[in-house]
PDB file of C-alpha atoms in Angstrom:
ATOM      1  CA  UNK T   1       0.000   0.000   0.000  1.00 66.00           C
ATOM      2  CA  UNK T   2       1.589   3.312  -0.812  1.00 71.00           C
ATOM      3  CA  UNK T   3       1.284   6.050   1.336  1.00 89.00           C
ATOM      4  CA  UNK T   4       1.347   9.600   1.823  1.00 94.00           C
ATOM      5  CA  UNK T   5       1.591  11.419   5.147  1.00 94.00           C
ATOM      6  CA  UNK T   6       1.075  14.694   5.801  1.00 95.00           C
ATOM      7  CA  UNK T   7       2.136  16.609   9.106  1.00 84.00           C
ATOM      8  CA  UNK T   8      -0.693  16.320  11.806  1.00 75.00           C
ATOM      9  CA  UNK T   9      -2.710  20.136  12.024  1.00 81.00           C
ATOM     10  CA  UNK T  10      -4.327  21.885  11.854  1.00 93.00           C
ATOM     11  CA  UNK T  11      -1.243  24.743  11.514  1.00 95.00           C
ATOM     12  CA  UNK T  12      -2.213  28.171  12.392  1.00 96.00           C
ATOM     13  CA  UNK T  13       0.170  31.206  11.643  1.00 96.00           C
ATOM     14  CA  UNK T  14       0.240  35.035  11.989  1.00 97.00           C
ATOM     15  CA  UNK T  15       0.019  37.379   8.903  1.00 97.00           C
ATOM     16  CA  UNK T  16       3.304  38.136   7.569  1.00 97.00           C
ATOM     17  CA  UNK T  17       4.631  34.636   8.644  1.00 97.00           C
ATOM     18  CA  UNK T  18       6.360  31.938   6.960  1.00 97.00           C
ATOM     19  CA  UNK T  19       3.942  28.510   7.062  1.00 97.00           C
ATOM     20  CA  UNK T  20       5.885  25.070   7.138  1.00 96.00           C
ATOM     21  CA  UNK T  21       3.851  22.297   5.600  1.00 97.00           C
ATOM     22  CA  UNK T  22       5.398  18.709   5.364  1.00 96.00           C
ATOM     23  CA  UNK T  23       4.840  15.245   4.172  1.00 96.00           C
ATOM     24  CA  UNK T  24       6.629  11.867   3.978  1.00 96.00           C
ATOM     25  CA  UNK T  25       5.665   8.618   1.263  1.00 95.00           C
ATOM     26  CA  UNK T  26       6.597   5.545   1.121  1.00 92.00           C
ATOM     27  CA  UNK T  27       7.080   4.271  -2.160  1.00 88.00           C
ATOM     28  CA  UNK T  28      11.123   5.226  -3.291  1.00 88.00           C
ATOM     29  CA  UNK T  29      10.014   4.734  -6.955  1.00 85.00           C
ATOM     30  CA  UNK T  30       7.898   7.848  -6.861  1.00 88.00           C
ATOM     31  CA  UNK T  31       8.842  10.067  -9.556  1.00 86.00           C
ATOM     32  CA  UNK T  32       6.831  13.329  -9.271  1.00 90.00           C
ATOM     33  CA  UNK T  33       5.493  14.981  -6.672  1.00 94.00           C
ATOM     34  CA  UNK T  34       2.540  17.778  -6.040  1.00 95.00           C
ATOM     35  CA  UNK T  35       0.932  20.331  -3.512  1.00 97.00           C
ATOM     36  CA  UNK T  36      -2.503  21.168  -4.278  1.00 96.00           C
ATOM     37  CA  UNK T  37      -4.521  23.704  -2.210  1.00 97.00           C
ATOM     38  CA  UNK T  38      -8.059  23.360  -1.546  1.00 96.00           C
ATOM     39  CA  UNK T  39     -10.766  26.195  -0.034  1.00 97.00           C
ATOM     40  CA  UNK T  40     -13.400  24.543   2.094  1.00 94.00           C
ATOM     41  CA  UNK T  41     -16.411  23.828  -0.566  1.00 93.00           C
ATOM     42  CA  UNK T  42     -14.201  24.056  -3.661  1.00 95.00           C
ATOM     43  CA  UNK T  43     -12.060  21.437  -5.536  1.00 96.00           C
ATOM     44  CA  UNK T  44      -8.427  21.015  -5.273  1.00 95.00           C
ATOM     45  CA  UNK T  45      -6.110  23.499  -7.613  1.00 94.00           C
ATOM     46  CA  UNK T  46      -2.829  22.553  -8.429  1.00 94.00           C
ATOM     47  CA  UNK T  47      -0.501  25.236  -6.401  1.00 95.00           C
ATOM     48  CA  UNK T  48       3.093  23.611  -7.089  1.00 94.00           C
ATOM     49  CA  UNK T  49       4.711  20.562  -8.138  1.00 93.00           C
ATOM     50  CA  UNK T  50       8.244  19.534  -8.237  1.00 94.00           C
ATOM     51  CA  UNK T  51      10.552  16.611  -9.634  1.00 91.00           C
ATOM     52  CA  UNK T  52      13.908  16.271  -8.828  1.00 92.00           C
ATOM     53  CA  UNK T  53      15.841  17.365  -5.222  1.00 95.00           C
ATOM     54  CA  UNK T  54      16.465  20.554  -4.070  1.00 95.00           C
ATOM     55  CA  UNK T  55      13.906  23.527  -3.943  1.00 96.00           C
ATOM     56  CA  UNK T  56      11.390  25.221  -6.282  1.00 96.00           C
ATOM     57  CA  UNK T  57      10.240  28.852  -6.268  1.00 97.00           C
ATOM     58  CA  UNK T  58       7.055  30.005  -7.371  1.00 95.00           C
ATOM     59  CA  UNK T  59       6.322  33.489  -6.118  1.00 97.00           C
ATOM     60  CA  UNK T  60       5.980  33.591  -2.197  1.00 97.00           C
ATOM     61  CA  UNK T  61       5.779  29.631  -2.662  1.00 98.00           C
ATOM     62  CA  UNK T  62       8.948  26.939  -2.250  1.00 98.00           C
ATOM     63  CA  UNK T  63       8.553  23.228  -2.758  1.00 97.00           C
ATOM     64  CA  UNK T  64      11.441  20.898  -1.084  1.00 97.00           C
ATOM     65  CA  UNK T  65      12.431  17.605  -2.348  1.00 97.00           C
ATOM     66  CA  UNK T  66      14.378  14.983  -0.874  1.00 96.00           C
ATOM     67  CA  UNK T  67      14.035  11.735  -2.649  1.00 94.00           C
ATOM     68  CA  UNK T  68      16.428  10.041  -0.200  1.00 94.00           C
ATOM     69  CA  UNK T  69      14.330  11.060   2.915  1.00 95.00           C
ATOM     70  CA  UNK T  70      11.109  10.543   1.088  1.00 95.00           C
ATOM     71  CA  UNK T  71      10.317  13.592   1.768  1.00 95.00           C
ATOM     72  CA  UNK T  72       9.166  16.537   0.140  1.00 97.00           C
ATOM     73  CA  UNK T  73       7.547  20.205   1.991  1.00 97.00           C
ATOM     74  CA  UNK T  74       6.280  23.399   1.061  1.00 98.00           C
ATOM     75  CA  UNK T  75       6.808  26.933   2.378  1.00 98.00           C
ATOM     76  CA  UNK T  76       4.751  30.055   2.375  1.00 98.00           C
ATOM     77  CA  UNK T  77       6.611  33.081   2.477  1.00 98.00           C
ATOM     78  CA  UNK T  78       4.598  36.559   4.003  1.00 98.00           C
ATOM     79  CA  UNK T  79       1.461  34.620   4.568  1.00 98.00           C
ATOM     80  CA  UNK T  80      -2.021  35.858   4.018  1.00 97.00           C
ATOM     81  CA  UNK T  81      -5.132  35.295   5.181  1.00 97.00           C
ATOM     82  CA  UNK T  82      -6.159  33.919   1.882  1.00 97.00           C
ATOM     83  CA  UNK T  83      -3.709  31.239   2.171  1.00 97.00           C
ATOM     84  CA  UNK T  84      -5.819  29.709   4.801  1.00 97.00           C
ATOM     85  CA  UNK T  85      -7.146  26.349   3.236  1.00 97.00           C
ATOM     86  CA  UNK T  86      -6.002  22.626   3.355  1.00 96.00           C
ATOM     87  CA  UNK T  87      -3.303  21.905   1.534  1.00 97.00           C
ATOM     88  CA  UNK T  88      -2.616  18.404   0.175  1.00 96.00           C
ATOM     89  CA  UNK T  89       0.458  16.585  -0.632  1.00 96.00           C
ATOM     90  CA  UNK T  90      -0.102  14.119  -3.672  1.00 95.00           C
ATOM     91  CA  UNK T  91       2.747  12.095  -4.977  1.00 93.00           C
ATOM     92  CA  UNK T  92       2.450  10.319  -8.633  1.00 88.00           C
ATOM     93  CA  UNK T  93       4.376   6.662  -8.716  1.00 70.00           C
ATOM     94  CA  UNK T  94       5.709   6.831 -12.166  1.00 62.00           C
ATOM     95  CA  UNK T  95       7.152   3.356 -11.779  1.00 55.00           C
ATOM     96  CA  UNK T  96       7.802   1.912 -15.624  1.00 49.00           C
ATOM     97  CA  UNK T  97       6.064   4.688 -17.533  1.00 54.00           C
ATOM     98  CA  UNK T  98       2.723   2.761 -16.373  1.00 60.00           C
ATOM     99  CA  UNK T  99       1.068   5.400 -14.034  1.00 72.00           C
ATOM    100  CA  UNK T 100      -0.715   7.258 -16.193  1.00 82.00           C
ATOM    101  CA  UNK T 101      -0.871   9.957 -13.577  1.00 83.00           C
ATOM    102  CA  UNK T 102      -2.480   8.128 -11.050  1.00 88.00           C
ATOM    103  CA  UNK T 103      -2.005  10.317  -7.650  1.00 91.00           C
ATOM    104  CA  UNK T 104      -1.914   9.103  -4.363  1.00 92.00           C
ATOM    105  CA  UNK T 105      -2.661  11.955  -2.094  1.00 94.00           C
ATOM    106  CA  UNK T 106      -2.298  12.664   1.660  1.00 95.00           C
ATOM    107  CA  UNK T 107      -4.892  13.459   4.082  1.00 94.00           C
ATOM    108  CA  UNK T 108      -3.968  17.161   3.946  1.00 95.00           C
ATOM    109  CA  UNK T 109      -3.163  20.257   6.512  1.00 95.00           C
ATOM    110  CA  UNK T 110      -5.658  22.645   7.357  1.00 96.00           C
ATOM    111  CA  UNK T 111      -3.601  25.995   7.121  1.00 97.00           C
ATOM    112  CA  UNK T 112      -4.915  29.039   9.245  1.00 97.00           C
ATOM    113  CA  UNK T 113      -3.317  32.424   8.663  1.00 97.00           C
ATOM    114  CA  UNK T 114      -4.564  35.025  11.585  1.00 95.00           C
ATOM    115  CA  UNK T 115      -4.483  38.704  10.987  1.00 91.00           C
TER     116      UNK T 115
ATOM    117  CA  UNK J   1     -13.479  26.387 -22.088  1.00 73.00           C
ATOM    118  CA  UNK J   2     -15.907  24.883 -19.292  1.00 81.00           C
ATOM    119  CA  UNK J   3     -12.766  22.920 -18.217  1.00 93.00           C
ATOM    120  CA  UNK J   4     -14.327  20.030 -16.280  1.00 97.00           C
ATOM    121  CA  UNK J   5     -18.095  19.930 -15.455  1.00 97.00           C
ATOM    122  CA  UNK J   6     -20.207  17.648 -13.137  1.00 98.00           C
ATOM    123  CA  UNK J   7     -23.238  16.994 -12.243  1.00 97.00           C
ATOM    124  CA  UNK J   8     -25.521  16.845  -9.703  1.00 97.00           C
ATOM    125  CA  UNK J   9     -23.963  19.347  -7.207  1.00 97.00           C
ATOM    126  CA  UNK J  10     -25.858  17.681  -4.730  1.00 96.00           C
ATOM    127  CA  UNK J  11     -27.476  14.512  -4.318  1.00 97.00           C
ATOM    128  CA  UNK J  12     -29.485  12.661  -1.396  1.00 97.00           C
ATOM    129  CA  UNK J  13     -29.905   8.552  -2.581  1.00 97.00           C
ATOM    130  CA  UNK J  14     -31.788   6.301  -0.262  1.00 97.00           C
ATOM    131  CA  UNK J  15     -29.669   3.164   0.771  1.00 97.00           C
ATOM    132  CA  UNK J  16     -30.028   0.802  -1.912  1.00 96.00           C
ATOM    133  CA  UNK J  17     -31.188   3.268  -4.849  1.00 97.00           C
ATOM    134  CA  UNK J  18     -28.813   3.927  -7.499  1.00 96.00           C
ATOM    135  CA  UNK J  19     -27.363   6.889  -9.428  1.00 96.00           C
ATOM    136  CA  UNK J  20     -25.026   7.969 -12.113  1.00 97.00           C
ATOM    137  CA  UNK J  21     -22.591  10.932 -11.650  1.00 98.00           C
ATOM    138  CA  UNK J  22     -21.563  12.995 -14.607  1.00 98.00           C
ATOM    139  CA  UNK J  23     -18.422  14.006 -15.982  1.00 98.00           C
ATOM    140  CA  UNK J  24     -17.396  16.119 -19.154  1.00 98.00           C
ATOM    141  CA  UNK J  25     -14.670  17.891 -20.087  1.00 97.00           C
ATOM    142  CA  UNK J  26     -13.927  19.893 -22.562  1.00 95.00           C
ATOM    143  CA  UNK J  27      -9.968  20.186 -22.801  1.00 93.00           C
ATOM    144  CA  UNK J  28      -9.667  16.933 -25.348  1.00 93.00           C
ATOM    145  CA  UNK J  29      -7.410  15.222 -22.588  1.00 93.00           C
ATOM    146  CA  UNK J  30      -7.038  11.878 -22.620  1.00 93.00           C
ATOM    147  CA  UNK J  31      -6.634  10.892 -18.812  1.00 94.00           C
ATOM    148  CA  UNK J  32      -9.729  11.137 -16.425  1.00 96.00           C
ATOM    149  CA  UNK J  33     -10.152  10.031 -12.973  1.00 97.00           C
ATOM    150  CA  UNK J  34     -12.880   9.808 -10.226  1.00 98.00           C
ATOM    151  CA  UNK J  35     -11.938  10.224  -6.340  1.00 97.00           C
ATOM    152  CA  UNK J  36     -13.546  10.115  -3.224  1.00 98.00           C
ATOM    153  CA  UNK J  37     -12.862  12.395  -0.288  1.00 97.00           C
ATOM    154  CA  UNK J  38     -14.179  11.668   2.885  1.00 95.00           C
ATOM    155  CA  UNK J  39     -14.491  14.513   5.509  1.00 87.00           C
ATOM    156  CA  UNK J  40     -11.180  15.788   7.134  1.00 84.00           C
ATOM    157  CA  UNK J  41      -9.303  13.116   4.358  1.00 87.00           C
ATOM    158  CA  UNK J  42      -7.414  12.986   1.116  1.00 89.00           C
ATOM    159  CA  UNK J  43      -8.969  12.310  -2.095  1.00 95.00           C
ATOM    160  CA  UNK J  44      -9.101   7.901  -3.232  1.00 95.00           C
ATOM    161  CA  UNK J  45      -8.738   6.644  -6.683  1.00 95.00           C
ATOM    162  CA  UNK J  46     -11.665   5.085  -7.130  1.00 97.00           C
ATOM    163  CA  UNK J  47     -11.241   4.545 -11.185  1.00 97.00           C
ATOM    164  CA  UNK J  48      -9.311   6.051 -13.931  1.00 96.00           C
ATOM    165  CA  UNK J  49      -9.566   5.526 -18.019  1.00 96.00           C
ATOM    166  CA  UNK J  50      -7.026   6.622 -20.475  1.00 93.00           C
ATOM    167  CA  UNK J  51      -8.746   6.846 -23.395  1.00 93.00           C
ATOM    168  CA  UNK J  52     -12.224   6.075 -24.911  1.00 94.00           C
ATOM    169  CA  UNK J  53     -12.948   2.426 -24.326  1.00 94.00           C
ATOM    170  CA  UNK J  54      -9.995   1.990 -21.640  1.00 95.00           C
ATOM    171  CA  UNK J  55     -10.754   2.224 -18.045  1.00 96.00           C
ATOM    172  CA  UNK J  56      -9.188  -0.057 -14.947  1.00 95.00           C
ATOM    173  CA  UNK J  57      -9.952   0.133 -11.219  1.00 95.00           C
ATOM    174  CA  UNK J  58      -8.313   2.646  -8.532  1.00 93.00           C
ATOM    175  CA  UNK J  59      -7.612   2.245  -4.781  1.00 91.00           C
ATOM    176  CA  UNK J  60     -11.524   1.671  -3.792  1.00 95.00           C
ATOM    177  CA  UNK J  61     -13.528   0.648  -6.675  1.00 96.00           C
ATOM    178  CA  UNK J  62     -15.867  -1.758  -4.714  1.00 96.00           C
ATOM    179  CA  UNK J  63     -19.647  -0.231  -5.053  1.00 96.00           C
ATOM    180  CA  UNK J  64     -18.818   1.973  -8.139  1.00 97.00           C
ATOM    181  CA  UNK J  65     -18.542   0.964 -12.034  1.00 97.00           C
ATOM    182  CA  UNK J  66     -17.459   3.391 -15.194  1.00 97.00           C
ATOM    183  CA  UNK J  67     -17.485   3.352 -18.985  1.00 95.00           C
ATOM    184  CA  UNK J  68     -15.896   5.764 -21.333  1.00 97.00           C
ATOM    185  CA  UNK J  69     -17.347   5.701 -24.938  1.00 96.00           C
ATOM    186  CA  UNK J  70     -16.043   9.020 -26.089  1.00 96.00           C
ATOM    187  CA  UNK J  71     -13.148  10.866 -24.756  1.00 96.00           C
ATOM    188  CA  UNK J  72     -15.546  13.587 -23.361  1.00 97.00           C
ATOM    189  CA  UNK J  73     -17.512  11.763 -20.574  1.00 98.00           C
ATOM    190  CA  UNK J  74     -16.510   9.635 -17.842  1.00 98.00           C
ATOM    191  CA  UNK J  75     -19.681   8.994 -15.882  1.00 98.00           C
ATOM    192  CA  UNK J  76     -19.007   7.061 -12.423  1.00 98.00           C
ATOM    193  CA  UNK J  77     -21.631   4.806 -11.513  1.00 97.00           C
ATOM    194  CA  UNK J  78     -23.196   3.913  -8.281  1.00 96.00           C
ATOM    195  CA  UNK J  79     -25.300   0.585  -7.697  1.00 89.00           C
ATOM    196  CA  UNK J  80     -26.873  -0.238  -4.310  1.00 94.00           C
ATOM    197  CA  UNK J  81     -26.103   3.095  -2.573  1.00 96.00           C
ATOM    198  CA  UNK J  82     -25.206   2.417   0.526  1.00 96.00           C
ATOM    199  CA  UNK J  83     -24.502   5.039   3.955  1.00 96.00           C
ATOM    200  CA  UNK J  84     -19.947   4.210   3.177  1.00 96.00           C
ATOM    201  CA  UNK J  85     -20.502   6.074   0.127  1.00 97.00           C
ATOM    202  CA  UNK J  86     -21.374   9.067   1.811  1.00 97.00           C
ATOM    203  CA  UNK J  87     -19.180  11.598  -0.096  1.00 97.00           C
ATOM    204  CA  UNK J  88     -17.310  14.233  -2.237  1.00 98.00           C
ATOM    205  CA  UNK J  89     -16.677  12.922  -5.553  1.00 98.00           C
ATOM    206  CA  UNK J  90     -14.244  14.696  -7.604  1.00 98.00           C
ATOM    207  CA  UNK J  91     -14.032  14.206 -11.578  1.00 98.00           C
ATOM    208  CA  UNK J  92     -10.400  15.366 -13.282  1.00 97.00           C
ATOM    209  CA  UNK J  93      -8.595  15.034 -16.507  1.00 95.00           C
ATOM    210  CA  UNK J  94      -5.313  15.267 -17.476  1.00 93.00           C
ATOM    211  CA  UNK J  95      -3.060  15.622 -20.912  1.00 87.00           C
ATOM    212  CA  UNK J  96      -1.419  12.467 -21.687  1.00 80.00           C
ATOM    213  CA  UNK J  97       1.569  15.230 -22.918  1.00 79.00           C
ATOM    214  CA  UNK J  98       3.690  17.477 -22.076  1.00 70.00           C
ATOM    215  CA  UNK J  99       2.447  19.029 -18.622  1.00 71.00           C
ATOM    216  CA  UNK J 100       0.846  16.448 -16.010  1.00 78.00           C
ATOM    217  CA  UNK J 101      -1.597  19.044 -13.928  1.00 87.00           C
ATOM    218  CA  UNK J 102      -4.918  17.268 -12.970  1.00 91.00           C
ATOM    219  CA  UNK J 103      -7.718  19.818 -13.518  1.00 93.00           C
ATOM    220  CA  UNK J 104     -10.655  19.228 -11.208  1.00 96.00           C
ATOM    221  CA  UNK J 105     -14.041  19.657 -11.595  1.00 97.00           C
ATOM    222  CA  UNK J 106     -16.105  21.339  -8.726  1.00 97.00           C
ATOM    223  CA  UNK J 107     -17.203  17.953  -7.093  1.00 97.00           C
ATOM    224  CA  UNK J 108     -20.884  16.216  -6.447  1.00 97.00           C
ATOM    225  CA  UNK J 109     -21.875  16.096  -2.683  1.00 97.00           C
ATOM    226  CA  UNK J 110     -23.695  12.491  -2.058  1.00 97.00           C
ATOM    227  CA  UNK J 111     -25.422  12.053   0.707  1.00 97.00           C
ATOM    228  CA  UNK J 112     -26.620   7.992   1.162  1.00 97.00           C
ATOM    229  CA  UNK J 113     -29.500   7.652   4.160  1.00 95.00           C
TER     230      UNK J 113
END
């Protein structure tokens, strides 16, 4: 069974703030890897995704990979209160070319930013 | 572009009734998939086709069945409704090319009493 775990929340963080968010799989052939946030009532949106170590910037947004760890995390830089949502690690096997996308996703972090 | 549409938005089922969920998109992809999510949870596989005529079974299939006759729709089934598949069910597609983004469609609430 592969899984995807997500660190326990839900995190709450002051405006202005940097938000840690973190999560761990267990399948070492994973190939690429995914944060999605989602607003209560609304459908996940794809936010960031990353493939090989090291970081990845996106605006006030840095994804973290380490494949040896099986780990992978995102930061939020200056946090706003429209960050607050749940934010959900997916992770996409890859193994053989045979995936066809297929995610496996984690149970997610409720983020709270407080003004 | 609608992107990816469902339908209903909301739907209370009786334990033992059945249903069909809808699924279209418009963006010519390939790849679709239906999930699950379960209060305070992640989103399960529950089937995925990648192409017209090709579909195979995800994480939780049991309860559910799918077809795919054009590369449009991807309607999820439900047969004997019962209170477990109590629900959020998410439809999204994805290019077989280049960029691997899911796009998700804005989910059917199904309530089973």
């Amino acid at each position: 069974q592969k899984e995807v775990e997500q660190n326990s929340g839900p995190l709450s963080v002051p405006e202005g703030a940097i938000a840690s968010l973190n999560c761990t799989y267990s399948d070492r052939g994973s190939q690429s890897f995914f944060w999605y946030r989602q607003y209560s009532g609304k459908s996940p949106e794809l936010i960031m995704s990353i493939y090989s170590n090291g970081d990845k910037e996106d605006g006030r947004f840095t994804a973290q990979l380490n494949k040896a760890s099986q780990y992978v995390s995102l930061l939020i830089r200056d946090s706003q209160p429209s960050d607050s949502a749940t934010y959900l690690c997916a992770v996409n096997n890859g193994a053989g070319g045979t995936s066809y996308g297929k995610l496996t996703f984690g149970q997610g972090t409720i983020l709270t930013v407080h003004p | 572009n609608a992107g990816v549409t469902q339908t209903p938005k909301f739907r209370i089922l009786k334990i033992g009734q059945s249903m069909t969920l809808q699924c279209t998109q418009d963006m010519n992809h390939n790849y679709m998939y239906w999930y699950r999510q379960d209060p305070g949870m992640g989103l399960k596989l529950i089937y995925y086709s990648v192409g017209a005529g090709i579909t195979d079974k995800g994480e939780v299939p049991n309860g559910y069945n799918v077809s795919r006759s054009t590369t449009e729709d991807f309607p999820l089934r439900l047969e004997l409704a019962a209170p477990s598949q109590t629900s959020v069910y998410f439809c999204a597609s994805r290019d077989d090319r280049g960029t691997d983004t899911q796009y998700f469609g804005p989910g059917t609430r199904l309530t089973v009493l």
